[in-house]
Amino acid sequence: MTQKNTRNFIYLSMIVFSMVMNTLAPLMTSIQERFSVSITISSSLPFISTFGTMLSNFIGSFFIAQIGYKNFLTGGFIVQILGLFLFATAFNFPMVVLSVFLLGVATGATFMTLTSAFSHLDREIQNFGFLNASFGIGGIIAPLLVSLFLVMNLDFRFVYFIHLILISLLWVFVLIYKPIQNIKYEAIKFKEATGIIRKRFVYLSLLIFLFYSGSEIGIITWSGNLFHNVFNYSKEFSSVIISLFWVVFTFGRVITEFLNRKLTELGTILYFSISLIMSLALLLIFRHFIFFLFIGFSLAAIFPSIQKYTNQNLPKRILGMYNGLAFGSTGIGAMIIATSMGVIGDINFNISYAIPFLTFAVIIFITQKLGKEKLDNGN
């Protein structure tokens, strides 16, 4: 396949996997009601999901170079299909927990591989903003699909059956057309890996991934409860708001390349982190969903900016490992931050949504430090 066809396959795969990942948030209240679990207990789901993602990222980062990108991606698809089948047929909460874990493992392996393969394409056809906008497109579709099923009074598990069909078709496409080459490198040994992680350029950027992703996942995951329990919106309207969030979020990611040219990658991270803090304050003060959309726009450009900044300035041999560590860091952030927001939200969601004030203040501080690091040796 041509590089443009490979790029388009990566975009499509990101959309479909994002649909699966972003189906959980608008279904949280339905899962709580169906299986009679509290908000605190249901907070184990994003925790388990991100633990699976983190596990596959950290372990996979040491083996993807020698296993090969295509082989690693195929394994991720198989695990995803198994997880979707379990969720679609789940009849108790433990089955949901197991399926969410498997989906997390598959998502981690797939996103790591797709991002690394994307970084190997010619720079002139790389667009990290649109790569991450593909994730946003999935985020737009998923809550709308959930809302449709809720309005029609259909079992929410059927949504995962639709995802199962889509992922299975993509898997068959991978087996037949081989859109991702089986790129391999010499294995990165543990001692070498620890030396790479100790470089300031590497660990500072990983910290940004950690704080950003944990906050983003927490804000989105518990938004349904915030709107329904605090703002007194219906579950159906809450799903529509989440979908609108993803519309704005995706638009912000589509224009990320433009913003990077005007502000630079690190400048984009700084200014939009400040915008996030201001938008979040307005949301909690005025309790109007319009400010949630401002949050979506503020979040949009940060992740692709740090992803582009690092992937285009690191040796290709370590990109597989680095992206594994980067997505693994997002898992740690989600486990700590998103789960904490759920637990605290069981007491007071206003306090819960104040947590990102601290995390994005830290991101601003780290970004300033990262800007002083030299890229020639990463020290």
Short mmCIF file of C-alpha atoms in Angstrom, two decimals:
data_model
loop_
_atom_site.label_atom_id
_atom_site.label_comp_id
_atom_site.label_asym_id
_atom_site.label_seq_id
_atom_site.Cartn_x
_atom_site.Cartn_y
_atom_site.Cartn_z
CA MET A 1 0.00 0.00 0.00
CA THR A 2 1.07 3.61 -0.55
CA GLN A 3 2.02 5.75 2.43
CA LYS A 4 -1.15 7.83 1.98
CA ASN A 5 -3.28 4.66 2.09
CA THR A 6 -1.45 3.55 5.23
CA ARG A 7 -2.06 6.97 6.77
CA ASN A 8 -5.78 6.78 5.92
CA PHE A 9 -6.00 3.28 7.45
CA ILE A 10 -4.42 4.63 10.63
CA TYR A 11 -6.97 7.46 10.73
CA LEU A 12 -9.89 5.02 10.25
CA SER A 13 -8.57 2.62 12.90
CA MET A 14 -8.19 5.49 15.38
CA ILE A 15 -11.82 6.49 14.78
CA VAL A 16 -13.20 2.99 15.37
CA PHE A 17 -11.06 2.28 18.44
CA SER A 18 -11.99 5.71 19.81
CA MET A 19 -15.68 4.84 19.40
CA VAL A 20 -15.13 1.81 21.62
CA MET A 21 -13.11 3.73 24.19
CA ASN A 22 -15.57 6.64 24.36
CA THR A 23 -18.68 4.50 24.70
CA LEU A 24 -18.01 3.86 28.40
CA ALA A 25 -18.43 7.46 29.66
CA PRO A 26 -22.03 8.06 28.47
CA LEU A 27 -22.97 4.55 29.66
CA MET A 28 -21.69 4.95 33.23
CA THR A 29 -25.10 5.82 34.72
CA SER A 30 -26.76 2.97 32.78
CA ILE A 31 -24.16 0.48 34.01
CA GLN A 32 -24.64 1.73 37.57
CA GLU A 33 -28.40 1.18 37.31
CA ARG A 34 -28.29 -2.16 35.45
CA PHE A 35 -25.85 -3.85 37.82
CA SER A 36 -26.83 -1.89 40.98
CA VAL A 37 -23.36 -0.49 41.67
CA SER A 38 -22.42 2.86 43.23
CA ILE A 39 -20.41 5.62 41.59
CA THR A 40 -17.38 4.61 43.68
CA ILE A 41 -17.60 0.96 42.56
CA SER A 42 -18.20 1.93 38.93
CA SER A 43 -15.09 4.13 39.13
CA SER A 44 -13.17 0.84 38.98
CA LEU A 45 -14.06 0.60 35.28
CA PRO A 46 -11.93 3.51 34.00
CA PHE A 47 -9.26 2.40 36.50
CA ILE A 48 -9.26 -1.17 35.15
CA SER A 49 -9.38 0.05 31.56
CA THR A 50 -6.40 2.34 31.98
CA PHE A 51 -4.53 -0.33 33.96
CA GLY A 52 -4.92 -2.64 30.97
CA THR A 53 -3.75 0.12 28.65
CA MET A 54 -0.78 0.90 30.86
CA LEU A 55 0.17 -2.76 31.20
CA SER A 56 0.19 -3.39 27.44
CA ASN A 57 2.07 -0.14 26.81
CA PHE A 58 4.83 -0.68 29.34
CA ILE A 59 5.34 -4.37 28.54
CA GLY A 60 4.86 -3.88 24.82
CA SER A 61 7.34 -1.01 24.67
CA PHE A 62 10.18 -3.49 25.32
CA PHE A 63 9.03 -6.02 22.70
CA ILE A 64 7.37 -4.13 19.84
CA ALA A 65 10.74 -3.45 18.14
CA GLN A 66 11.57 -7.17 17.87
CA ILE A 67 8.01 -8.49 17.37
CA GLY A 68 7.28 -6.06 14.54
CA TYR A 69 4.56 -3.45 14.13
CA LYS A 70 2.17 -5.55 12.01
CA ASN A 71 2.36 -8.57 14.31
CA PHE A 72 1.84 -6.41 17.39
CA LEU A 73 -1.15 -4.68 15.80
CA THR A 74 -2.75 -8.00 14.82
CA GLY A 75 -2.48 -9.20 18.42
CA GLY A 76 -4.16 -6.00 19.61
CA PHE A 77 -7.10 -6.57 17.27
CA ILE A 78 -7.60 -10.13 18.53
CA VAL A 79 -7.70 -8.99 22.19
CA GLN A 80 -10.12 -6.17 21.24
CA ILE A 81 -12.50 -8.62 19.56
CA LEU A 82 -12.48 -10.86 22.64
CA GLY A 83 -13.17 -7.91 24.97
CA LEU A 84 -16.04 -6.65 22.82
CA PHE A 85 -17.65 -10.10 22.71
CA LEU A 86 -17.52 -10.36 26.51
CA PHE A 87 -19.07 -6.90 26.97
CA ALA A 88 -21.82 -7.55 24.42
CA THR A 89 -22.79 -10.74 26.30
CA ALA A 90 -22.11 -9.54 29.87
CA PHE A 91 -24.76 -10.58 32.40
CA ASN A 92 -23.00 -9.38 35.57
CA PHE A 93 -20.60 -6.65 36.67
CA PRO A 94 -17.46 -8.87 36.91
CA MET A 95 -17.86 -9.71 33.21
CA VAL A 96 -17.97 -5.99 32.45
CA VAL A 97 -14.81 -5.47 34.49
CA LEU A 98 -12.97 -8.25 32.61
CA SER A 99 -14.09 -6.98 29.22
CA VAL A 100 -13.08 -3.41 30.07
CA PHE A 101 -9.61 -4.68 31.06
CA LEU A 102 -9.20 -6.51 27.75
CA LEU A 103 -10.38 -3.47 25.81
CA GLY A 104 -7.81 -1.38 27.67
CA VAL A 105 -5.03 -3.84 26.80
CA ALA A 106 -6.06 -3.81 23.13
CA THR A 107 -6.37 -0.01 22.99
CA GLY A 108 -2.91 0.46 24.48
CA ALA A 109 -1.26 -1.95 22.05
CA THR A 110 -3.11 -0.53 19.04
CA PHE A 111 -2.59 3.17 19.73
CA MET A 112 1.11 2.59 20.48
CA THR A 113 1.58 0.71 17.20
CA LEU A 114 -0.47 3.08 15.04
CA THR A 115 1.31 6.17 16.41
CA SER A 116 4.74 4.60 15.91
CA ALA A 117 3.86 3.53 12.35
CA PHE A 118 2.49 7.03 11.67
CA SER A 119 5.78 8.57 12.84
CA HIS A 120 7.64 6.48 10.23
CA LEU A 121 5.72 8.05 7.33
CA ASP A 122 7.23 10.91 5.35
CA ARG A 123 6.98 14.12 7.36
CA GLU A 124 5.09 15.96 4.63
CA ILE A 125 2.09 13.64 5.00
CA GLN A 126 2.18 13.47 8.81
CA ASN A 127 -0.53 15.48 10.53
CA PHE A 128 -0.61 14.75 14.26
CA GLY A 129 -3.52 17.14 14.68
CA PHE A 130 -5.71 15.10 12.34
CA LEU A 131 -4.37 11.85 13.78
CA ASN A 132 -5.75 12.88 17.14
CA ALA A 133 -8.81 14.47 15.52
CA SER A 134 -9.65 10.94 14.37
CA PHE A 135 -9.90 10.05 18.04
CA GLY A 136 -12.27 13.00 18.43
CA ILE A 137 -14.46 11.83 15.56
CA GLY A 138 -14.94 8.54 17.39
CA GLY A 139 -15.81 10.57 20.47
CA ILE A 140 -18.51 12.39 18.53
CA ILE A 141 -20.09 9.22 17.16
CA ALA A 142 -19.99 7.10 20.34
CA PRO A 143 -22.27 9.17 22.65
CA LEU A 144 -24.70 9.83 19.78
CA LEU A 145 -24.95 6.09 19.24
CA VAL A 146 -25.47 5.56 22.97
CA SER A 147 -28.13 8.29 23.07
CA LEU A 148 -29.96 6.65 20.15
CA PHE A 149 -30.02 3.30 21.95
CA LEU A 150 -31.25 4.91 25.19
CA VAL A 151 -34.04 6.79 23.41
CA MET A 152 -35.11 3.56 21.68
CA ASN A 153 -35.00 1.71 25.04
CA LEU A 154 -32.57 -0.85 23.63
CA ASP A 155 -30.06 -2.78 25.72
CA PHE A 156 -26.88 -0.70 25.96
CA ARG A 157 -24.79 -3.84 25.42
CA PHE A 158 -25.90 -3.89 21.77
CA VAL A 159 -23.67 -0.87 21.18
CA TYR A 160 -20.68 -3.10 21.84
CA PHE A 161 -22.03 -5.66 19.37
CA ILE A 162 -21.89 -2.97 16.66
CA HIS A 163 -18.31 -2.19 17.69
CA LEU A 164 -17.52 -5.91 17.47
CA ILE A 165 -18.62 -6.02 13.83
CA LEU A 166 -16.59 -2.92 12.90
CA ILE A 167 -13.39 -4.12 14.60
CA SER A 168 -13.74 -7.58 13.04
CA LEU A 169 -13.95 -6.00 9.56
CA LEU A 170 -10.81 -3.94 10.24
CA TRP A 171 -8.99 -7.05 11.47
CA VAL A 172 -9.83 -8.92 8.24
CA PHE A 173 -8.57 -5.89 6.27
CA VAL A 174 -5.27 -6.00 8.18
CA LEU A 175 -4.84 -9.71 7.44
CA ILE A 176 -5.59 -9.35 3.72
CA TYR A 177 -4.08 -6.01 2.70
CA LYS A 178 -1.31 -5.59 5.34
CA PRO A 179 -1.57 -1.77 5.60
CA ILE A 180 1.08 -1.66 8.36
CA GLN A 181 4.55 -2.97 7.56
CA ASN A 182 6.14 -5.34 10.04
CA ILE A 183 8.84 -2.81 10.99
CA LYS A 184 11.48 -4.29 13.30
CA TYR A 185 14.53 -2.96 15.12
CA GLU A 186 17.19 -4.38 17.37
CA ALA A 187 15.65 -5.07 20.76
CA ILE A 188 16.07 -2.31 23.34
CA LYS A 189 17.55 -3.82 26.48
CA PHE A 190 16.37 -2.81 29.94
CA LYS A 191 19.58 -0.96 30.84
CA GLU A 192 19.43 1.05 27.61
CA ALA A 193 15.75 1.80 28.19
CA THR A 194 16.36 3.16 31.69
CA GLY A 195 19.09 5.40 30.27
CA ILE A 196 16.65 6.78 27.71
CA ILE A 197 13.98 7.41 30.35
CA ARG A 198 16.48 9.30 32.53
CA LYS A 199 16.98 11.92 29.82
CA ARG A 200 15.26 15.13 30.88
CA PHE A 201 13.68 15.66 27.46
CA VAL A 202 12.05 12.23 27.71
CA TYR A 203 10.80 12.17 31.30
CA LEU A 204 9.55 15.77 31.25
CA SER A 205 7.46 15.05 28.15
CA LEU A 206 6.16 11.83 29.71
CA LEU A 207 5.00 13.81 32.73
CA ILE A 208 2.97 16.09 30.45
CA PHE A 209 1.31 13.02 28.93
CA LEU A 210 0.55 11.73 32.43
CA PHE A 211 -1.05 14.89 33.84
CA TYR A 212 -2.87 15.82 30.65
CA SER A 213 -4.42 12.46 29.88
CA GLY A 214 -5.45 11.72 33.45
CA SER A 215 -7.26 15.04 33.64
CA GLU A 216 -8.85 14.73 30.20
CA ILE A 217 -10.16 11.22 30.90
CA GLY A 218 -11.42 12.27 34.31
CA ILE A 219 -13.24 15.34 32.95
CA ILE A 220 -14.94 13.32 30.20
CA THR A 221 -15.65 10.13 32.15
CA TRP A 222 -17.51 11.81 34.99
CA SER A 223 -19.19 14.51 32.91
CA GLY A 224 -22.36 12.39 32.64
CA ASN A 225 -22.61 12.27 36.43
CA LEU A 226 -21.77 15.98 36.74
CA PHE A 227 -24.53 16.96 34.32
CA HIS A 228 -27.11 14.48 35.61
CA ASN A 229 -26.46 14.66 39.36
CA VAL A 230 -25.31 18.29 39.79
CA PHE A 231 -26.73 20.22 36.82
CA ASN A 232 -29.96 18.12 36.76
CA TYR A 233 -29.77 17.39 33.02
CA SER A 234 -31.39 14.22 31.65
CA LYS A 235 -29.16 11.28 30.68
CA GLU A 236 -30.15 11.71 27.04
CA PHE A 237 -29.30 15.44 27.00
CA SER A 238 -26.05 14.72 28.84
CA SER A 239 -25.05 12.29 26.06
CA VAL A 240 -25.78 14.99 23.46
CA ILE A 241 -23.59 17.48 25.37
CA ILE A 242 -20.74 14.97 25.44
CA SER A 243 -21.12 14.53 21.69
CA LEU A 244 -21.03 18.32 21.20
CA PHE A 245 -17.92 18.35 23.37
CA TRP A 246 -16.27 15.98 20.91
CA VAL A 247 -17.35 18.13 17.96
CA VAL A 248 -15.54 21.14 19.43
CA PHE A 249 -12.67 18.94 20.61
CA THR A 250 -12.22 17.47 17.12
CA PHE A 251 -12.32 20.90 15.48
CA GLY A 252 -9.56 22.03 17.85
CA ARG A 253 -7.44 19.03 16.86
CA VAL A 254 -8.02 19.59 13.14
CA ILE A 255 -6.57 23.12 13.43
CA THR A 256 -3.68 22.03 15.69
CA GLU A 257 -1.14 22.21 12.82
CA PHE A 258 -2.23 25.81 12.18
CA LEU A 259 -1.92 26.64 15.88
CA ASN A 260 1.54 25.03 16.05
CA ARG A 261 2.73 27.15 13.13
CA LYS A 262 1.47 30.33 14.83
CA LEU A 263 2.34 29.53 18.47
CA THR A 264 4.87 26.65 18.22
CA GLU A 265 4.09 23.28 19.80
CA LEU A 266 5.14 24.30 23.31
CA GLY A 267 3.41 27.67 23.01
CA THR A 268 0.19 25.88 22.08
CA ILE A 269 0.47 23.72 25.19
CA LEU A 270 1.03 26.75 27.44
CA TYR A 271 -1.76 28.97 26.12
CA PHE A 272 -4.36 26.23 25.91
CA SER A 273 -3.57 24.99 29.41
CA ILE A 274 -4.31 28.49 30.68
CA SER A 275 -7.54 28.50 28.65
CA LEU A 276 -8.52 25.17 30.19
CA ILE A 277 -8.13 26.49 33.73
CA MET A 278 -10.26 29.54 32.95
CA SER A 279 -13.00 27.51 31.20
CA LEU A 280 -13.20 25.00 34.04
CA ALA A 281 -13.61 27.80 36.57
CA LEU A 282 -16.49 29.30 34.55
CA LEU A 283 -18.17 25.87 34.26
CA LEU A 284 -18.18 25.33 38.02
CA ILE A 285 -19.28 28.91 38.77
CA PHE A 286 -22.11 29.28 36.23
CA ARG A 287 -23.06 25.60 35.82
CA HIS A 288 -23.79 25.97 32.12
CA PHE A 289 -22.79 23.34 29.57
CA ILE A 290 -21.45 25.96 27.11
CA PHE A 291 -18.30 26.23 29.23
CA PHE A 292 -17.86 22.46 28.95
CA LEU A 293 -17.50 23.02 25.20
CA PHE A 294 -14.81 25.64 25.87
CA ILE A 295 -13.04 23.00 27.94
CA GLY A 296 -13.19 20.65 24.95
CA PHE A 297 -11.59 23.23 22.68
CA SER A 298 -8.92 24.03 25.29
CA LEU A 299 -8.00 20.36 25.69
CA ALA A 300 -7.89 19.63 21.96
CA ALA A 301 -4.50 20.88 20.81
CA ILE A 302 -2.39 19.94 23.84
CA PHE A 303 -1.96 16.20 23.28
CA PRO A 304 -1.12 16.30 19.53
CA SER A 305 1.28 19.19 20.14
CA ILE A 306 3.41 17.32 22.68
CA GLN A 307 3.09 14.14 20.58
CA LYS A 308 4.37 15.91 17.46
CA TYR A 309 7.11 17.74 19.36
CA THR A 310 8.55 14.52 20.76
CA ASN A 311 7.96 12.05 17.89
CA GLN A 312 9.60 14.30 15.31
CA ASN A 313 12.64 14.95 17.49
CA LEU A 314 13.54 11.47 18.76
CA PRO A 315 15.42 8.64 16.97
CA LYS A 316 13.06 6.33 15.02
CA ARG A 317 14.53 3.23 16.68
CA ILE A 318 13.16 4.25 20.09
CA LEU A 319 9.78 5.56 18.88
CA GLY A 320 8.02 2.26 19.57
CA MET A 321 9.37 2.19 23.11
CA TYR A 322 8.75 5.91 23.64
CA ASN A 323 5.14 5.76 22.46
CA GLY A 324 4.59 2.74 24.67
CA LEU A 325 5.90 4.71 27.63
CA ALA A 326 3.91 7.79 26.58
CA PHE A 327 0.61 5.92 26.39
CA GLY A 328 1.58 4.02 29.53
CA SER A 329 2.04 7.35 31.26
CA THR A 330 -1.45 8.35 30.19
CA GLY A 331 -2.64 5.16 31.87
CA ILE A 332 -0.94 6.04 35.14
CA GLY A 333 -2.46 9.51 34.98
CA ALA A 334 -5.93 8.13 34.36
CA MET A 335 -5.61 5.57 37.15
CA ILE A 336 -4.63 8.24 39.65
CA ILE A 337 -6.48 11.35 38.47
CA ALA A 338 -9.63 9.99 36.79
CA THR A 339 -10.22 7.43 39.55
CA SER A 340 -9.66 10.05 42.25
CA MET A 341 -12.18 12.34 40.57
CA GLY A 342 -14.75 9.52 40.66
CA VAL A 343 -14.17 8.70 44.31
CA ILE A 344 -14.27 12.36 45.34
CA GLY A 345 -17.28 12.89 43.06
CA ASP A 346 -19.23 10.37 45.11
CA ILE A 347 -19.00 13.03 47.85
CA ASN A 348 -18.91 16.31 45.90
CA PHE A 349 -18.45 16.70 42.14
CA ASN A 350 -17.55 20.38 42.46
CA ILE A 351 -14.47 19.43 44.48
CA SER A 352 -13.78 16.58 42.04
CA TYR A 353 -13.69 18.91 39.04
CA ALA A 354 -11.36 21.29 40.86
CA ILE A 355 -8.54 18.70 40.59
CA PRO A 356 -7.59 19.71 37.00
CA PHE A 357 -6.75 23.20 38.25
CA LEU A 358 -3.71 21.68 39.95
CA THR A 359 -2.75 19.27 37.17
CA PHE A 360 -2.75 21.89 34.43
CA ALA A 361 -0.79 24.31 36.59
CA VAL A 362 1.85 21.57 36.79
CA ILE A 363 1.69 21.09 33.00
CA ILE A 364 2.39 24.81 32.50
CA PHE A 365 5.42 24.57 34.81
CA ILE A 366 6.79 21.42 33.11
CA THR A 367 6.31 22.85 29.61
CA GLN A 368 8.44 25.84 30.52
CA LYS A 369 11.16 23.48 31.73
CA LEU A 370 10.89 21.30 28.60
CA GLY A 371 11.39 24.34 26.38
CA LYS A 372 14.87 24.79 27.84
CA GLU A 373 15.98 21.25 26.93
CA LYS A 374 18.24 20.74 23.91
CA LEU A 375 17.04 18.25 21.33
CA ASP A 376 20.44 17.22 20.01
CA ASN A 377 21.15 14.90 22.95
CA GLY A 378 17.96 15.11 25.04
CA ASN A 379 19.91 15.72 28.25
#
